[in-house]
């Protein structure tokens, strides 16, 4: 299949006008030189600054920073600083990659000693400014061979960087790498020893952590200055892997948390605002909020002929209270714009481009395109030569960028017509979702951090 590179380069000439409109839609407080959390300041995966349309392991590469340990956490950016987390083996195996399947070589990762580290890198040069060890020792729980012990993405407010390492605790550093506070939230078993992945969310002076597990799930708000627990609510949920987000709609601010029941909480108090029965399934993808629409879904699970339910994607409007979508109360449907029973939502979080939602299947290389206004499936296509998708896509202008596990980025035209307009290749194992800030793309693979910049 031939890719029309000239068309994609032409389309990027009009991106600045598109970004100006998008910035107005998302709020005047947004900054193009920041990418403060998983999927950006608004957790939407929308780039607010343009990066090069073409790259490879050598083309448009400003610098490459080597990774010392394992981690699928995403880079976050504040001004000229990039923050990353890593789990670095205290005695690394020189003959193996830290993100390979250790068990296949007879090694149990949970029996190794790690240093859980927060790393600060200069965004202009790629030089390491500081590296701090938050914790050292053996892990508190097992992990899946494809997971890491540094999968949760940190978050920053420009004063501090907050690094959450699942059951290994949460740590707050200032911008110069001094430890401000740390907190142990307990060790709780996860489903089948798969490990953790839920990243923290931030609003004003509160840090929110979703700790869903097999023993006692809960949602907690910590004071960003001290780490003091401000409120905690128990959750009737098994292990989940999606991340909470803040939904700033026209009526209020809501803390949205995934699960077999999607729930909305008051960020100030932890009071439950509404909940929606997702008909089981697993919450791996993080919800998407754009203006007055919230898109939330769970992955359909059917293993060994046992139907675990799920697979629904809902579009929700603001103002809901209590239980949404119940047959006993027809008025509860008022806040559900639509639902799609075969959305294809799996591990990667959805994005919105040109009034259409894009969802990537995990193993098959298939993309689903859904009309964001009606919920209608517009197309379901396999991207030629694409491998599995674990990282989440992002949007720049009128195009959708999708990275497969081989490090190949497929660029799709936004809108109702399926078209692969280009692809860029970095031949390395990639599960992390890039950060975009100040005209650059920060692309993390299993062993390196690339700065893609003109």
Coordinates of C-alpha atoms in Angstrom, one line a residue:
X1 CA 0.0 0.0 0.0
X2 CA 1.4 3.4 -1.0
X3 CA 1.2 6.2 1.5
X4 CA 0.5 9.8 0.4
X5 CA 3.2 11.6 2.3
X6 CA 2.7 14.9 0.4
X7 CA -0.9 15.1 1.6
X8 CA 0.0 14.7 5.2
X9 CA 2.7 17.3 5.0
X10 CA 0.3 19.7 3.3
X11 CA -2.3 19.2 6.0
X12 CA 0.1 20.1 8.7
X13 CA 0.4 23.6 7.3
X14 CA -3.1 24.4 8.5
X15 CA -2.7 22.9 12.0
X16 CA -1.9 26.2 13.8
X17 CA -5.4 27.5 12.9
X18 CA -7.0 24.3 14.1
X19 CA -5.1 24.4 17.3
X20 CA -6.2 28.0 18.0
X21 CA -9.8 26.9 17.8
X22 CA -9.1 23.8 19.9
X23 CA -7.4 25.9 22.6
X24 CA -10.5 28.0 23.0
X25 CA -12.7 24.9 23.3
X26 CA -10.6 23.4 26.1
X27 CA -10.0 26.6 28.1
X28 CA -7.6 29.5 28.1
X29 CA -5.4 28.0 30.9
X30 CA -4.0 25.4 28.5
X31 CA -0.3 25.7 27.6
X32 CA 1.4 24.3 24.5
X33 CA 4.6 23.7 26.4
X34 CA 3.0 21.4 29.0
X35 CA 1.8 17.8 29.0
X36 CA 1.3 17.4 32.7
X37 CA -0.4 14.0 33.0
X38 CA -1.4 10.8 31.1
X39 CA -2.8 11.9 27.7
X40 CA -2.1 15.6 28.3
X41 CA -3.4 18.4 30.5
X42 CA -7.0 17.5 29.7
X43 CA -6.5 13.7 29.5
X44 CA -7.9 13.9 25.9
X45 CA -4.9 12.9 23.8
X46 CA -5.2 16.1 21.8
X47 CA -1.9 17.8 20.9
X48 CA -2.0 21.5 21.4
X49 CA 1.2 22.1 19.5
X50 CA 2.4 20.6 16.3
X51 CA 5.3 18.1 16.0
X52 CA 6.9 16.7 12.9
X53 CA 4.7 14.6 10.6
X54 CA 7.6 12.4 9.7
X55 CA 10.2 10.6 11.9
X56 CA 12.2 7.4 12.2
X57 CA 15.1 6.3 14.5
X58 CA 17.3 9.0 12.8
X59 CA 15.0 11.4 11.0
X60 CA 13.8 14.5 13.0
X61 CA 15.4 13.1 16.1
X62 CA 16.8 15.9 18.3
X63 CA 18.2 13.6 20.9
X64 CA 17.9 10.1 22.4
X65 CA 18.0 9.4 26.2
X66 CA 18.7 5.8 27.3
X67 CA 16.4 4.1 29.8
X68 CA 18.1 2.2 32.7
X69 CA 15.2 0.2 33.9
X70 CA 11.7 -1.0 33.0
X71 CA 8.6 1.1 32.7
X72 CA 5.5 1.7 30.5
X73 CA 4.7 5.0 32.3
X74 CA 4.4 7.9 29.9
X75 CA 6.6 11.0 30.0
X76 CA 5.1 14.2 31.3
X77 CA 6.4 17.7 30.5
X78 CA 6.4 21.0 32.3
X79 CA 8.2 23.9 30.5
X80 CA 11.7 22.6 29.8
X81 CA 11.6 19.5 32.1
X82 CA 10.5 16.0 31.3
X83 CA 9.6 13.6 34.1
X84 CA 9.7 9.8 33.9
X85 CA 9.5 6.8 36.2
X86 CA 11.5 3.6 36.1
X87 CA 11.9 0.4 38.1
X88 CA 15.7 -0.2 37.8
X89 CA 17.0 -3.7 38.8
X90 CA 19.6 -3.3 41.5
X91 CA 21.5 -6.1 39.8
X92 CA 20.5 -5.9 36.1
X93 CA 21.0 -8.8 33.8
X94 CA 23.3 -7.4 31.1
X95 CA 22.2 -10.0 28.6
X96 CA 18.5 -9.2 28.7
X97 CA 16.1 -6.3 28.1
X98 CA 14.3 -5.2 31.2
X99 CA 11.0 -5.4 29.5
X100 CA 11.4 -8.8 28.0
X101 CA 9.5 -11.8 29.5
X102 CA 11.6 -12.6 32.5
X103 CA 9.7 -15.7 33.4
X104 CA 10.5 -17.2 30.0
X105 CA 14.2 -17.2 31.2
X106 CA 13.3 -18.8 34.5
X107 CA 13.4 -15.5 36.4
X108 CA 10.6 -14.2 38.7
X109 CA 10.5 -10.4 38.6
X110 CA 8.8 -10.3 42.0
X111 CA 11.9 -11.9 43.6
X112 CA 14.4 -9.3 42.2
X113 CA 15.5 -6.1 44.0
X114 CA 14.5 -2.8 42.3
X115 CA 15.1 0.9 42.7
X116 CA 11.9 2.8 42.0
X117 CA 13.1 6.0 40.5
X118 CA 11.9 9.4 39.3
X119 CA 14.0 10.9 36.5
X120 CA 14.1 14.5 35.3
X121 CA 15.4 15.2 31.8
X122 CA 16.1 18.5 30.1
X123 CA 13.7 18.8 27.1
X124 CA 16.1 20.8 25.0
X125 CA 19.2 18.7 25.3
X126 CA 18.1 15.3 26.6
X127 CA 20.5 15.6 29.5
X128 CA 19.6 14.0 32.8
X129 CA 19.0 16.8 35.4
X130 CA 18.4 14.5 38.3
X131 CA 17.4 11.0 39.3
X132 CA 16.0 10.1 42.7
X133 CA 15.3 6.7 44.2
X134 CA 11.9 6.7 45.9
X135 CA 12.1 3.1 47.2
X136 CA 14.5 0.1 47.0
X137 CA 13.7 -3.5 47.7
X138 CA 11.7 -6.4 46.4
X139 CA 8.2 -5.7 44.9
X140 CA 5.2 -6.0 47.2
X141 CA 3.3 -8.1 44.6
X142 CA 3.7 -10.0 41.4
X143 CA 3.2 -8.6 37.9
X144 CA 2.3 -10.0 34.5
X145 CA 5.3 -10.7 32.3
X146 CA 4.2 -8.0 29.9
X147 CA 3.6 -5.4 32.7
X148 CA 6.3 -3.4 34.5
X149 CA 6.8 -2.1 38.0
X150 CA 6.6 1.5 36.7
X151 CA 3.5 1.5 34.6
X152 CA 1.6 4.4 36.2
X153 CA 2.3 7.8 34.6
X154 CA 3.3 10.6 37.0
X155 CA 1.5 14.0 37.1
X156 CA 2.9 17.5 37.8
X157 CA 1.4 20.8 38.7
X158 CA 4.6 22.8 38.0
X159 CA 5.5 22.9 41.8
X160 CA 5.8 19.2 42.4
X161 CA 5.9 15.9 40.5
X162 CA 3.8 13.1 42.0
X163 CA 4.9 9.5 41.2
X164 CA 2.6 6.6 42.0
X165 CA 4.1 3.1 41.9
X166 CA 1.0 1.2 42.6
X167 CA 1.3 -0.9 45.8
X168 CA 4.9 0.4 46.2
X169 CA 3.5 3.9 47.3
X170 CA 3.1 7.4 46.1
X171 CA 6.0 10.0 46.3
X172 CA 6.1 13.7 45.9
X173 CA 9.2 15.5 44.7
X174 CA 9.8 19.2 44.1
X175 CA 11.0 20.3 40.7
X176 CA 14.6 20.1 41.8
X177 CA 14.3 16.5 43.0
X178 CA 13.9 16.9 46.7
X179 CA 11.5 14.5 48.4
X180 CA 8.6 16.5 49.9
X181 CA 6.4 13.6 51.2
X182 CA 5.7 9.9 50.7
X183 CA 2.7 7.7 51.5
X184 CA 2.1 4.0 51.7
X185 CA -1.4 3.1 50.7
X186 CA -1.1 -0.5 51.5
X187 CA -0.4 -3.7 49.6
X188 CA -3.4 -5.5 48.1
X189 CA -3.4 -8.5 45.7
X190 CA -4.3 -7.8 42.1
X191 CA -6.2 -10.2 39.8
X192 CA -4.1 -13.2 38.7
X193 CA -0.9 -11.4 39.8
X194 CA -1.1 -9.0 36.8
X195 CA 0.1 -5.9 38.7
X196 CA -1.2 -2.4 38.6
X197 CA -1.5 0.4 36.0
X198 CA -3.9 3.2 37.1
X199 CA -2.3 6.6 36.9
X200 CA -3.2 9.5 39.3
X201 CA -5.3 12.6 38.5
X202 CA -4.9 16.1 39.8
X203 CA -7.2 19.0 40.5
X204 CA -6.1 22.1 42.3
X205 CA -4.7 20.9 45.7
X206 CA -5.9 17.3 45.5
X207 CA -4.2 14.2 44.1
X208 CA -6.7 11.3 43.3
X209 CA -5.7 7.7 43.3
X210 CA -7.9 4.7 42.2
X211 CA -6.7 1.6 44.1
X212 CA -9.0 -1.2 42.8
X213 CA -7.8 -4.6 43.7
X214 CA -9.0 -8.1 44.9
X215 CA -9.2 -7.3 48.6
X216 CA -10.5 -3.8 49.4
X217 CA -10.8 -1.3 46.6
X218 CA -10.9 2.4 47.4
X219 CA -10.6 5.9 45.9
X220 CA -8.6 8.4 47.9
X221 CA -7.8 12.1 47.7
X222 CA -4.5 13.3 49.1
X223 CA -3.4 16.9 49.9
X224 CA -0.8 17.8 47.3
X225 CA 1.3 19.9 49.8
X226 CA 1.5 17.3 52.6
X227 CA 0.2 13.9 51.4
X228 CA -2.4 14.0 54.1
X229 CA -5.5 12.0 53.3
X230 CA -8.4 14.3 52.7
X231 CA -11.1 11.7 52.0
X232 CA -11.5 8.1 51.1
X233 CA -14.4 6.1 49.8
X234 CA -14.6 2.3 49.5
X235 CA -15.5 0.8 46.2
X236 CA -17.3 -2.4 45.4
X237 CA -15.0 -3.3 42.5
X238 CA -12.5 -5.9 41.6
X239 CA -9.1 -5.1 40.0
X240 CA -9.3 -2.4 37.4
X241 CA -6.6 -0.8 35.2
X242 CA -8.0 2.5 33.8
X243 CA -7.1 5.9 35.3
X244 CA -9.5 8.5 36.8
X245 CA -10.0 11.8 35.0
X246 CA -11.5 15.2 35.9
X247 CA -14.6 16.1 33.7
X248 CA -15.0 19.8 33.6
X249 CA -18.4 20.3 32.0
X250 CA -20.7 23.3 31.8
X251 CA -22.4 22.4 35.1
X252 CA -19.7 21.2 37.5
X253 CA -16.4 19.4 37.9
X254 CA -16.6 15.6 38.3
X255 CA -14.1 12.9 39.2
X256 CA -14.8 10.0 36.8
X257 CA -13.6 6.6 37.8
X258 CA -14.0 3.4 35.7
X259 CA -15.1 -0.1 36.7
X260 CA -17.9 -2.5 36.2
X261 CA -19.9 0.4 37.4
X262 CA -18.7 3.8 36.1
X263 CA -19.0 6.3 38.8
X264 CA -18.8 10.1 39.2
X265 CA -17.7 11.7 42.5
X266 CA -17.6 15.2 43.8
X267 CA -13.8 16.0 43.8
X268 CA -14.1 18.1 46.9
X269 CA -15.9 15.6 49.2
X270 CA -15.8 12.2 47.5
X271 CA -19.6 12.1 47.5
X272 CA -21.1 9.9 44.8
X273 CA -22.9 11.9 42.1
X274 CA -24.0 9.1 39.8
X275 CA -23.1 5.6 38.7
X276 CA -23.8 3.6 35.5
X277 CA -23.9 -0.2 35.3
X278 CA -21.5 -1.2 32.5
X279 CA -22.8 -4.7 32.4
X280 CA -19.5 -6.1 33.6
X281 CA -16.4 -6.3 31.4
X282 CA -13.0 -4.9 32.4
X283 CA -12.0 -1.2 32.7
X284 CA -8.6 -0.9 31.0
X285 CA -9.1 2.1 28.7
X286 CA -9.3 5.5 30.4
X287 CA -12.5 7.5 29.7
X288 CA -12.5 10.5 27.4
X289 CA -14.2 13.9 28.3
X290 CA -14.6 16.6 25.7
X291 CA -16.8 19.5 26.6
X292 CA -20.2 18.3 27.6
X293 CA -19.7 14.7 26.5
X294 CA -18.1 11.9 28.4
X295 CA -17.3 8.7 26.6
X296 CA -16.8 5.7 28.8
X297 CA -16.7 1.9 28.2
X298 CA -15.4 -1.4 29.4
X299 CA -13.7 -4.2 27.4
X300 CA -15.7 -7.2 26.4
X301 CA -14.3 -10.3 28.0
X302 CA -15.0 -13.9 26.8
X303 CA -12.3 -16.4 27.7
X304 CA -12.7 -20.1 27.6
X305 CA -16.3 -19.7 26.5
X306 CA -17.2 -17.9 29.7
X307 CA -18.9 -14.6 28.9
X308 CA -17.7 -11.9 31.4
X309 CA -19.8 -9.2 29.7
X310 CA -18.8 -5.6 28.9
X311 CA -18.0 -4.1 25.5
X312 CA -20.4 -1.2 25.8
X313 CA -19.4 2.4 25.1
X314 CA -21.6 5.1 26.5
X315 CA -21.9 8.8 25.7
X316 CA -23.0 10.7 28.8
X317 CA -24.2 14.3 29.3
X318 CA -23.8 16.5 32.4
X319 CA -26.2 16.7 35.3
X320 CA -26.8 13.0 36.2
X321 CA -27.7 11.9 39.7
X322 CA -28.1 8.5 41.3
X323 CA -28.3 5.4 39.1
X324 CA -28.2 6.1 35.4
X325 CA -29.7 3.8 32.7
X326 CA -32.1 1.8 34.9
X327 CA -35.3 0.2 33.6
X328 CA -37.1 1.2 36.9
X329 CA -36.5 4.9 36.3
X330 CA -36.9 5.8 32.6
X331 CA -35.9 9.4 33.4
X332 CA -32.4 8.1 34.2
X333 CA -31.8 7.7 30.5
X334 CA -32.0 11.4 30.1
X335 CA -28.2 11.7 30.7
X336 CA -27.2 8.9 28.3
X337 CA -26.9 10.3 24.8
X338 CA -26.2 6.9 23.2
X339 CA -24.7 3.5 23.8
X340 CA -22.9 1.2 21.4
X341 CA -22.8 -2.5 22.3
X342 CA -19.9 -3.4 19.9
X343 CA -17.6 -0.4 20.1
X344 CA -14.3 -2.4 20.1
X345 CA -13.0 -0.6 23.2
X346 CA -10.1 -2.5 24.8
X347 CA -6.8 -1.4 26.2
X348 CA -6.1 1.8 24.3
X349 CA -8.1 4.9 25.4
X350 CA -10.3 6.5 22.7
X351 CA -9.7 9.9 21.0
X352 CA -12.0 12.3 19.2
X353 CA -11.1 13.8 15.8
X354 CA -13.4 15.6 13.4
X355 CA -16.5 14.5 15.3
X356 CA -15.6 10.8 15.3
X357 CA -14.2 8.5 18.0
X358 CA -11.3 6.2 17.3
X359 CA -10.8 3.0 19.3
X360 CA -8.0 0.4 18.7
X361 CA -8.3 -3.3 19.3
X362 CA -5.4 -4.8 21.3
X363 CA -4.1 -7.7 19.3
X364 CA -5.7 -7.5 15.8
X365 CA -4.6 -4.2 14.5
X366 CA -8.2 -3.1 14.0
X367 CA -9.5 0.4 14.4
X368 CA -13.1 1.3 15.0
X369 CA -14.5 4.6 13.9
X370 CA -17.7 5.8 15.6
X371 CA -19.9 8.9 15.0
X372 CA -19.5 10.8 18.2
X373 CA -22.9 12.5 17.9
X374 CA -25.0 9.4 17.2
X375 CA -22.9 6.4 18.4
X376 CA -23.2 4.8 15.0
X377 CA -20.3 2.6 13.9
X378 CA -18.9 4.2 10.7
X379 CA -16.2 1.7 9.9
X380 CA -14.2 -1.2 11.4
X381 CA -11.0 -1.8 9.5
X382 CA -7.7 -3.6 10.0
X383 CA -4.7 -1.3 9.5
X384 CA -2.5 -3.0 7.0
X385 CA 0.6 -4.6 8.6
X386 CA -0.2 -3.2 12.0
X387 CA 0.6 -5.2 15.1
X388 CA -1.0 -5.1 18.5
X389 CA -2.0 -1.7 20.0
X390 CA -1.3 -1.2 23.7
X391 CA -0.5 2.5 23.8
X392 CA -3.3 5.1 23.3
X393 CA -3.6 7.1 20.1
X394 CA -3.4 10.9 20.0
X395 CA -4.7 13.6 17.6
X396 CA -2.9 16.4 15.9
X397 CA -5.0 18.6 13.7
X398 CA -7.2 16.4 11.6
X399 CA -5.2 13.2 11.9
X400 CA -5.0 10.3 14.4
X401 CA -1.7 8.8 15.4
X402 CA -1.6 5.1 16.4
X403 CA 1.5 3.3 17.7
X404 CA 1.7 -0.5 17.5
X405 CA 3.9 -2.6 19.8
X406 CA 6.7 -2.6 17.1
X407 CA 7.1 1.2 17.4
X408 CA 5.4 1.9 14.1
X409 CA 3.1 4.9 14.1
X410 CA 0.2 4.7 11.6
X411 CA -1.3 8.1 10.8
X412 CA -5.1 8.0 9.9
X413 CA -7.1 10.7 8.3
X414 CA -9.8 12.0 10.6
X415 CA -13.4 11.7 9.6
X416 CA -15.7 9.0 8.3
X417 CA -13.4 7.6 5.5
X418 CA -10.7 5.1 6.4
X419 CA -7.3 6.2 5.0
X420 CA -3.8 5.5 6.2
X421 CA -1.9 8.6 5.1
X422 CA 1.5 7.8 6.4
X423 CA 3.5 5.6 8.8
X424 CA 6.7 6.3 10.8
X425 CA 8.9 3.5 12.1
X426 CA 11.0 3.2 15.2
X427 CA 11.8 -0.5 15.4
X428 CA 11.5 -1.0 19.2
X429 CA 9.1 -2.5 21.6
X430 CA 6.6 0.3 22.5
X431 CA 3.7 0.3 24.9
X432 CA 4.0 3.8 26.3
X433 CA 1.9 6.7 25.0
X434 CA 4.0 9.8 23.9
X435 CA 3.9 13.3 25.3
X436 CA 3.6 16.3 23.0
X437 CA 4.8 19.8 24.1
X438 CA 6.5 22.8 22.7
X439 CA 6.7 21.5 19.1
X440 CA 8.2 18.1 20.1
X441 CA 7.0 14.5 20.5
X442 CA 8.6 12.6 23.4
X443 CA 8.4 8.9 22.4
X444 CA 9.3 6.3 24.9
X445 CA 10.3 2.7 23.9
X446 CA 11.4 -0.1 26.1
X447 CA 15.0 1.1 26.1
X448 CA 15.0 4.8 25.0
X449 CA 13.3 8.2 25.1
X450 CA 13.3 9.9 21.7
X451 CA 12.8 13.6 21.2
X452 CA 11.1 14.1 17.8
X453 CA 11.5 17.7 16.7
X454 CA 12.2 19.6 13.5

